[in-house]
Short mmCIF file of C-alpha atoms in Angstrom, two decimals:
data_model
loop_
_atom_site.label_atom_id
_atom_site.label_comp_id
_atom_site.label_asym_id
_atom_site.label_seq_id
_atom_site.Cartn_x
_atom_site.Cartn_y
_atom_site.Cartn_z
CA MET A 118 -0.27 -0.29 0.06
CA GLU A 119 3.09 2.62 0.53
CA ASN A 120 3.49 2.48 -3.03
CA LEU A 121 0.27 3.47 -4.28
CA GLU A 122 0.21 6.32 -1.66
CA SER A 123 3.76 7.84 -2.16
CA LYS A 124 1.91 7.28 -6.18
CA ILE A 125 -0.62 9.10 -5.40
CA LEU A 126 1.31 11.68 -3.10
CA PHE A 127 3.40 12.51 -6.20
CA HIS A 128 0.99 12.30 -9.32
CA SER A 129 -0.39 15.77 -6.94
CA TYR A 130 3.18 17.55 -6.60
CA LYS A 131 3.43 16.84 -10.54
CA ILE A 132 -0.35 18.25 -10.40
CA GLY A 133 0.73 21.34 -8.50
CA VAL A 134 4.32 21.43 -10.37
CA ASN A 135 2.30 21.72 -13.95
CA GLU A 136 -0.25 24.20 -12.13
CA SER A 137 2.29 26.77 -11.38
CA LYS A 138 3.32 26.77 -14.80
CA SER A 139 -0.27 27.05 -16.68
CA SER A 140 -2.26 30.25 -16.81
CA LEU A 141 -4.58 28.88 -13.57
CA LYS A 142 -5.49 32.54 -11.68
CA ASP A 143 -7.79 30.93 -9.41
CA ILE A 144 -6.16 32.09 -5.62
CA SER A 145 -8.33 29.69 -3.46
CA LEU A 146 -7.50 27.36 -0.87
CA ALA A 147 -9.77 25.00 -1.90
CA ASP A 148 -9.40 24.45 -5.45
CA GLY A 149 -6.62 26.92 -6.41
CA LEU A 150 -3.03 28.68 -6.49
CA ALA A 151 -3.10 28.82 -2.12
CA GLY A 152 -4.19 25.41 -1.74
CA ILE A 153 -1.44 24.00 -3.72
CA SER A 154 1.38 26.55 -2.08
CA ILE A 155 0.10 24.47 1.15
CA PHE A 156 0.16 21.01 -0.22
CA LEU A 157 3.56 21.98 -2.09
CA SER A 158 4.70 23.21 1.89
CA ASN A 159 3.32 19.77 3.35
CA PHE A 160 4.86 17.75 0.44
CA TYR A 161 8.45 19.00 1.36
CA LYS A 162 8.09 18.10 4.96
CA SER A 163 7.43 14.82 4.03
CA VAL A 164 9.97 13.79 1.03
CA ASP A 165 13.81 13.16 1.97
CA GLU A 166 15.37 13.56 -1.89
CA ASN A 167 17.23 16.88 -2.37
CA THR A 168 16.28 17.39 -5.72
CA VAL A 169 12.42 17.24 -5.19
CA LYS A 170 12.66 19.54 -2.17
CA THR A 171 14.69 21.85 -4.03
CA LYS A 172 11.59 21.61 -6.85
CA ILE A 173 9.17 22.18 -4.45
CA ARG A 174 11.44 25.74 -3.31
CA GLU A 175 11.45 27.06 -6.71
CA THR A 176 7.83 25.80 -7.47
CA ASN A 177 6.59 27.52 -4.59
CA LEU A 178 8.06 30.30 -5.06
CA LYS A 179 6.49 30.85 -8.47
CA VAL A 180 3.18 30.17 -6.73
CA ILE A 181 2.77 32.52 -4.06
CA THR A 182 4.28 34.64 -6.60
CA LYS A 183 1.67 34.45 -9.02
CA VAL A 184 -1.58 34.66 -6.09
CA VAL A 185 -0.17 38.04 -4.71
CA LYS A 186 0.23 39.43 -8.25
CA GLU A 187 -3.87 38.25 -8.68
CA ILE A 188 -4.86 39.14 -5.33
CA ASN A 189 -3.20 42.66 -6.58
CA SER A 190 -5.30 42.51 -9.55
CA GLN A 191 -8.38 41.57 -8.49
CA GLY A 192 -8.55 43.33 -5.36
CA THR A 193 -8.34 42.13 -1.45
CA VAL A 194 -11.27 39.96 -0.19
CA LEU A 195 -10.26 38.93 3.47
CA SER A 196 -11.67 35.19 3.22
CA LEU A 197 -9.90 31.98 3.28
CA PHE A 198 -11.50 30.68 1.00
CA GLY A 199 -10.15 32.70 -1.86
CA GLY A 200 -8.41 36.17 -0.18
CA LEU A 201 -6.60 37.21 1.96
CA THR A 202 -6.59 34.77 5.15
CA GLY A 203 -6.10 32.02 2.60
CA ILE A 204 -2.80 33.37 1.18
CA GLY A 205 -1.88 34.34 4.75
CA ALA A 206 -2.39 30.06 5.54
CA ALA A 207 -0.07 29.55 2.43
CA CYS A 208 3.00 31.81 3.38
CA MET A 209 2.07 30.23 7.11
CA GLU A 210 3.58 27.02 5.62
CA ALA A 211 6.67 28.07 3.41
CA ALA A 212 7.40 30.44 6.03
CA GLU A 213 8.11 27.05 8.18
CA TYR A 214 11.01 25.61 5.77
CA ASP A 215 11.70 29.02 4.41
CA ASN A 216 12.19 32.67 6.03
CA LYS A 217 11.23 35.04 2.71
CA TYR A 218 7.63 34.39 3.21
CA TYR A 219 8.13 35.70 6.44
CA SER A 220 8.08 39.54 5.43
CA LEU A 221 5.11 38.61 3.23
CA LEU A 222 3.23 37.24 6.02
CA ILE A 223 3.41 40.07 7.60
CA LYS A 224 2.12 42.28 4.82
CA VAL A 225 -0.85 40.47 4.70
CA THR A 226 -1.77 39.62 8.50
CA ARG A 227 -1.17 43.89 8.23
CA THR A 228 -3.66 44.47 5.59
CA ILE A 229 -6.21 41.41 7.32
CA VAL A 230 -5.68 43.39 11.10
CA GLU A 231 -6.61 46.69 9.66
CA LYS A 232 -9.74 45.72 7.36
CA VAL A 233 -11.30 43.75 10.29
CA ASN A 234 -10.96 46.46 12.43
CA ILE A 235 -13.13 48.20 10.30
CA VAL A 236 -15.52 46.41 8.92
CA PHE A 237 -16.27 44.21 12.04
CA THR A 238 -17.19 47.20 13.94
CA LYS A 239 -19.77 48.55 11.46
CA SER A 240 -23.08 48.03 13.51
CA ASP A 241 -24.86 46.94 10.22
CA ILE A 242 -22.75 44.01 10.32
CA TYR A 243 -25.39 41.96 12.28
CA THR A 244 -28.07 43.23 9.10
CA ASN A 245 -28.67 40.73 6.47
CA LEU A 246 -26.71 38.29 8.15
CA THR A 247 -25.65 35.58 5.24
CA PHE A 248 -23.72 32.97 6.47
CA GLN A 249 -20.44 34.50 4.19
CA ILE A 250 -20.27 36.99 6.77
CA TYR A 251 -18.80 34.44 9.54
CA ASP A 252 -18.69 30.86 8.04
CA LEU A 253 -15.27 29.07 7.34
CA PHE A 254 -14.77 29.65 4.31
CA ASN A 255 -15.81 33.10 3.45
CA GLY A 256 -16.76 34.88 6.81
CA ALA A 257 -15.17 35.10 10.51
CA VAL A 258 -14.58 31.87 11.33
CA GLY A 259 -11.75 31.76 9.21
CA ILE A 260 -10.63 34.74 9.43
CA SER A 261 -10.21 34.82 13.41
CA LEU A 262 -8.72 31.75 13.61
CA PHE A 263 -5.96 33.07 10.84
CA LEU A 264 -4.94 35.78 13.03
CA VAL A 265 -4.93 33.88 16.31
CA ARG A 266 -2.74 31.05 14.64
CA ALA A 267 -0.55 34.38 13.74
CA TYR A 268 -0.38 35.72 16.99
CA LYS A 269 0.39 32.45 18.73
CA LYS A 270 3.66 32.16 15.98
CA GLY A 271 4.49 35.80 17.23
CA VAL A 272 3.68 37.50 14.14
CA ASP A 273 4.27 40.79 14.79
CA VAL A 274 1.46 43.55 14.00
CA PRO A 275 -0.02 46.26 16.10
CA ASP A 276 -3.61 46.22 16.80
CA ILE A 277 -3.64 41.95 16.34
CA GLU A 278 -5.30 41.80 19.81
CA LYS A 279 -7.86 44.50 18.75
CA ALA A 280 -8.91 42.51 15.29
CA ILE A 281 -9.10 39.09 17.58
CA HIS A 282 -11.30 40.86 20.28
CA HIS A 283 -13.85 42.62 17.51
CA LEU A 284 -14.47 39.08 15.47
CA THR A 285 -14.91 37.46 19.11
CA THR A 286 -17.38 39.81 19.81
CA PHE A 287 -19.13 39.85 16.45
CA LEU A 288 -19.31 35.50 16.70
CA VAL A 289 -20.56 35.31 20.14
CA ARG A 290 -23.31 38.10 19.37
CA ILE A 291 -24.56 36.31 16.49
CA SER A 292 -24.24 32.93 18.06
CA VAL A 293 -26.68 33.33 20.65
CA ILE A 294 -29.77 31.19 19.99
CA ASP A 295 -33.00 31.63 21.38
CA THR A 296 -35.12 28.56 21.95
CA LYS A 297 -38.06 30.84 22.90
CA CYS A 298 -38.33 32.50 19.58
CA PHE A 299 -35.74 30.54 17.43
CA SER A 300 -36.71 32.61 14.43
CA LYS A 301 -35.28 35.62 16.03
CA SER A 302 -32.16 34.52 16.46
CA LEU A 303 -29.27 36.08 14.57
CA LEU A 304 -27.89 32.79 13.65
CA PHE A 305 -31.25 31.01 11.82
CA LEU A 306 -31.00 31.62 8.49
CA PRO A 307 -34.44 32.88 6.51
CA ALA A 308 -34.70 31.11 3.61
CA GLU A 309 -33.66 34.22 1.19
CA GLU A 310 -30.56 34.34 2.42
CA LEU A 311 -30.09 30.38 2.16
CA PRO A 312 -27.04 29.29 -0.33
CA LYS A 313 -28.58 30.44 -4.11
CA SER A 314 -26.81 27.81 -5.99
CA GLY A 315 -27.48 24.23 -4.96
CA TYR A 316 -30.94 22.63 -3.17
CA ALA A 317 -30.84 24.13 -0.16
CA HIS A 318 -34.19 25.61 -1.03
CA GLN A 319 -35.75 22.92 -1.89
CA LEU A 320 -35.09 21.37 1.12
CA LEU A 321 -35.37 24.65 3.88
CA PRO A 322 -38.40 26.56 2.32
CA LYS A 323 -39.04 28.41 5.71
CA GLY A 324 -34.95 28.15 6.36
CA ALA A 325 -33.01 27.04 8.96
CA LEU A 326 -30.26 27.43 11.22
CA LEU A 327 -26.88 25.78 9.87
CA ILE A 328 -25.24 23.62 12.71
CA GLY A 329 -21.41 22.36 10.36
CA GLU A 330 -18.22 22.99 11.10
CA ALA A 331 -17.64 25.40 8.15
CA HIS A 332 -21.38 26.97 7.57
CA GLY A 333 -22.90 26.65 10.87
CA LEU A 334 -22.52 27.18 15.06
CA ALA A 335 -20.38 24.41 15.41
CA GLY A 336 -17.53 26.35 13.43
CA ILE A 337 -18.05 29.16 15.75
CA LEU A 338 -18.02 27.17 18.99
CA GLY A 339 -14.65 25.79 17.75
CA CYS A 340 -13.67 29.06 17.00
CA LEU A 341 -14.61 30.42 20.14
CA GLY A 342 -12.91 27.55 22.26
CA THR A 343 -9.94 28.41 20.17
CA ILE A 344 -9.73 32.03 20.97
CA TYR A 345 -10.50 30.66 25.11
CA LYS A 346 -7.29 29.02 25.23
CA ILE A 347 -5.38 32.26 24.21
CA PHE A 348 -8.05 35.21 26.09
CA PRO A 349 -10.06 33.57 28.44
CA SER A 350 -13.14 34.95 29.89
CA SER A 351 -15.95 34.19 31.89
CA HIS A 352 -18.37 36.05 29.66
CA LEU A 353 -16.57 33.97 26.58
CA LYS A 354 -16.63 30.49 29.11
CA GLU A 355 -20.23 30.90 29.79
CA HIS A 356 -21.04 31.27 26.22
CA ILE A 357 -19.73 28.31 24.88
CA GLN A 358 -21.61 26.69 27.58
CA ASN A 359 -24.82 27.73 26.48
CA ILE A 360 -24.16 26.28 23.01
CA LEU A 361 -22.66 23.05 23.86
CA LYS A 362 -25.89 22.56 25.92
CA PHE A 363 -27.93 23.82 22.87
CA LEU A 364 -25.64 21.25 20.96
CA GLN A 365 -26.61 18.51 23.29
CA GLU A 366 -30.70 18.97 23.15
CA ILE A 367 -30.41 18.74 19.61
CA ARG A 368 -28.21 15.47 19.50
CA ASP A 369 -29.62 11.62 19.14
CA ASP A 370 -28.08 8.97 20.09
CA ARG A 371 -28.58 6.83 16.47
CA VAL A 372 -27.26 9.34 14.51
CA LEU A 373 -25.74 12.78 16.47
CA TYR A 374 -25.87 15.28 15.12
CA PRO A 375 -28.57 16.80 12.70
CA GLU A 376 -26.83 18.85 9.62
CA TYR A 377 -29.59 21.74 10.31
CA VAL A 378 -32.57 22.69 12.53
CA LEU A 379 -35.93 23.72 11.76
CA VAL A 380 -38.42 26.02 13.20
CA SER A 381 -41.50 24.65 14.49
CA LYS A 382 -44.82 26.29 14.13
CA ASN A 383 -44.16 27.53 18.08
CA ASP A 384 -41.38 29.70 16.94
CA THR A 385 -39.15 26.45 18.74
CA PRO A 386 -36.31 24.30 17.67
CA GLU A 387 -37.28 21.79 15.43
CA ILE A 388 -35.11 18.47 14.87
CA ALA A 389 -35.36 17.04 11.38
CA THR A 390 -35.33 13.30 11.10
CA HIS A 391 -31.62 12.67 9.80
CA LYS A 392 -28.63 9.77 8.64
CA LEU A 393 -25.51 9.43 10.46
CA ASN A 394 -23.54 11.54 8.44
CA GLY A 395 -19.75 11.49 8.79
CA GLY A 396 -18.73 14.00 6.99
CA TRP A 397 -16.99 17.11 8.25
CA CYS A 398 -18.29 20.12 6.40
CA PHE A 399 -22.34 19.57 7.43
CA GLY A 400 -21.99 16.18 9.13
CA SER A 401 -22.00 14.91 12.75
CA LEU A 402 -17.66 14.62 12.27
CA GLY A 403 -16.76 18.42 12.05
CA THR A 404 -19.52 19.29 15.07
CA THR A 405 -18.02 16.85 17.48
CA TYR A 406 -14.52 17.53 17.07
CA SER A 407 -15.66 21.56 17.84
CA ILE A 408 -17.14 19.88 20.85
CA LEU A 409 -14.01 18.55 22.00
CA LEU A 410 -11.74 21.17 21.38
CA SER A 411 -13.87 23.76 22.95
CA SER A 412 -15.02 21.93 26.04
CA GLU A 413 -11.34 20.55 26.49
CA SER A 414 -10.40 24.30 26.74
CA ILE A 415 -13.06 25.13 29.31
CA SER A 416 -12.29 22.05 31.18
CA ASP A 417 -15.47 20.82 31.12
CA ASP A 418 -14.56 16.90 31.65
CA LYS A 419 -18.33 16.15 30.75
CA PHE A 420 -18.68 17.02 27.13
CA VAL A 421 -14.89 15.99 26.39
CA ASP A 422 -16.10 12.46 27.50
CA GLN A 423 -18.79 12.57 26.04
CA ALA A 424 -17.54 13.74 22.68
CA LYS A 425 -15.08 11.49 22.32
CA LYS A 426 -17.14 8.37 23.37
CA ASP A 427 -18.90 10.11 19.80
CA LEU A 428 -15.92 10.36 17.90
CA PHE A 429 -14.92 6.95 18.39
CA PHE A 430 -18.77 5.77 17.59
CA LEU A 431 -18.56 7.84 14.37
CA LEU A 432 -15.52 6.74 13.18
CA SER A 433 -16.07 3.39 13.81
CA ASN A 434 -19.26 3.56 11.71
CA TRP A 435 -17.34 4.97 8.50
CA LYS A 436 -17.89 2.31 6.11
CA SER A 437 -22.06 3.23 6.79
CA ASP A 438 -22.49 6.23 6.23
CA ILE A 439 -19.25 7.59 3.67
CA ARG A 440 -20.64 8.08 0.34
CA SER A 441 -18.80 6.03 -3.08
CA ASP A 442 -18.02 9.20 -4.63
CA SER A 443 -17.74 11.37 -1.66
CA LEU A 444 -13.60 10.48 -0.83
CA ILE A 445 -12.34 13.86 -0.47
CA MET A 446 -11.82 17.07 1.71
CA CYS A 447 -15.00 18.35 3.68
CA HIS A 448 -17.58 16.07 2.12
CA GLY A 449 -16.17 13.21 2.67
CA LEU A 450 -13.56 10.74 3.73
CA ALA A 451 -10.23 12.04 3.58
CA SER A 452 -11.56 14.25 6.42
CA GLN A 453 -12.21 11.73 8.80
CA ILE A 454 -8.73 10.00 8.20
CA TYR A 455 -6.99 14.10 9.01
CA ILE A 456 -9.61 13.98 11.94
CA ALA A 457 -8.49 10.72 13.36
CA ASN A 458 -4.73 10.78 12.91
CA VAL A 459 -5.12 14.29 14.64
CA LEU A 460 -6.80 12.64 17.22
CA ASN A 461 -4.75 9.95 17.41
CA LYS A 462 -1.52 12.05 17.83
CA THR A 463 -3.19 13.87 20.44
CA TYR A 464 -4.95 12.01 23.05
CA ASP A 465 -3.65 9.07 24.28
CA ASP A 466 -6.87 7.14 25.41
CA LEU A 467 -8.36 6.80 21.31
CA HIS A 468 -6.63 4.73 19.76
CA PHE A 469 -7.92 4.58 15.97
CA GLU A 470 -4.59 2.76 14.14
CA LYS A 471 -6.29 -0.02 12.40
CA ILE A 472 -9.44 2.03 11.57
CA ILE A 473 -7.04 4.88 9.70
CA THR A 474 -5.34 2.05 8.51
CA LYS A 475 -8.66 0.57 7.09
CA MET A 476 -10.05 4.16 5.37
CA ILE A 477 -6.55 4.86 3.76
CA ASP A 478 -6.56 1.27 2.06
CA PHE A 479 -10.06 2.10 0.81
CA VAL A 480 -9.17 5.55 -0.46
CA VAL A 481 -6.32 4.63 -1.81
CA HIS A 482 -7.41 1.70 -3.76
CA ALA A 483 -10.50 3.76 -4.77
CA ALA A 484 -8.43 6.66 -7.19
CA ASN A 485 -9.74 6.49 -10.42
CA TRP A 486 -6.77 6.59 -12.08
CA LYS A 487 -8.63 7.76 -15.25
CA GLU A 488 -9.63 11.23 -14.02
CA LYS A 489 -6.66 13.51 -13.57
CA TYR A 490 -7.55 14.13 -10.38
CA LEU A 491 -8.05 10.72 -8.79
CA PHE A 492 -10.81 11.44 -6.23
CA SER A 493 -14.17 12.25 -6.57
CA ASP A 494 -16.32 14.60 -4.18
CA VAL A 495 -20.31 14.73 -4.28
CA ALA A 496 -22.31 16.30 -6.43
CA MET A 497 -23.34 19.52 -5.31
CA SER A 498 -26.57 19.39 -7.68
CA LEU A 499 -29.43 17.28 -7.80
CA LYS A 500 -27.94 15.86 -10.90
CA GLY A 501 -26.16 12.68 -9.25
CA LYS A 502 -22.78 13.53 -11.41
CA LYS A 503 -19.53 13.00 -10.06
CA ARG A 504 -16.82 15.53 -9.74
CA TYR A 505 -12.97 15.75 -9.69
CA GLU A 506 -11.42 18.50 -9.23
CA ARG A 507 -7.79 19.73 -7.54
CA GLY A 508 -9.47 19.64 -4.21
CA ILE A 509 -6.31 20.37 -2.09
CA LEU A 510 -8.03 21.52 0.75
#
């Protein structure tokens, strides 16, 4: 199996090299230049061949140079998915093996801090609150996590603490859940503010509160837990506890957490019937992982123990919920492998070695060598067609 793993990794490495020579202008972390850069930086750390390392350094310099050029021509947006935060994340990874990226990291971080300290102090930020404003990919969660990581690494930028404070205040305020007047909760999305693409409007004609790690309450929870470790306060701890209690109320022993919560006729939360979904983006894996991280940060052993049991349940049942057309990150099995590996290295009482081996074996043998990018993601439409793309994230 190691030969097959190596073949797949070098295949992706060659794609990264080739894309750096192409006319690719997509700067995004998930499917563009920033994601390619991060992959190359991580691949650099895992190979021993000096010729490959030299090639990666040369290629990554071209990639990041192209990213900066595109950002300057396209304009500066803050998002992790396709903006400055994603570029900053790429610079942060590259700076671990090459100091020349550190000055660029400081410039990008400074720009993000300056924009955050303007945007997130505006009073009208709380109106028309679509998920793009607060989510991981496009909004405050991804920006917050980047700035916290930069702060922890000692990136010297004025007012970075102030920016983190503004983002924290924003995320706390929008994630207050009113269970008595559920539709009045700021995080509850009316139907007209749901994503225009895909089939959200067909599933949720009356709106919903999204729960998932990428676009919902769980993502905010995990972010606030991360912030609490560096900037603890009694107010933030109480808010984290309130979110944990709400998630406990909507938890189902058989299938764990729903992707979304509807509103009843009495304007209280209504849990739609759902199935086991071990995905990271919207599914129970991301939600449970955020519960573990946040409850550990505030030292709530009860929630920590429950989250560990739920994670073991989820990962032990990976064959029951995974879709064969969804193998890459976000919606698929790759996210389960990644989180299982992180948990295995972090917690002595979680032993996922055998599960990880089985999942990796399944993925590498599912590679479709007829397709350039090998692995498929779940189709984001009702047409049911498989979608192959870079999917570096």
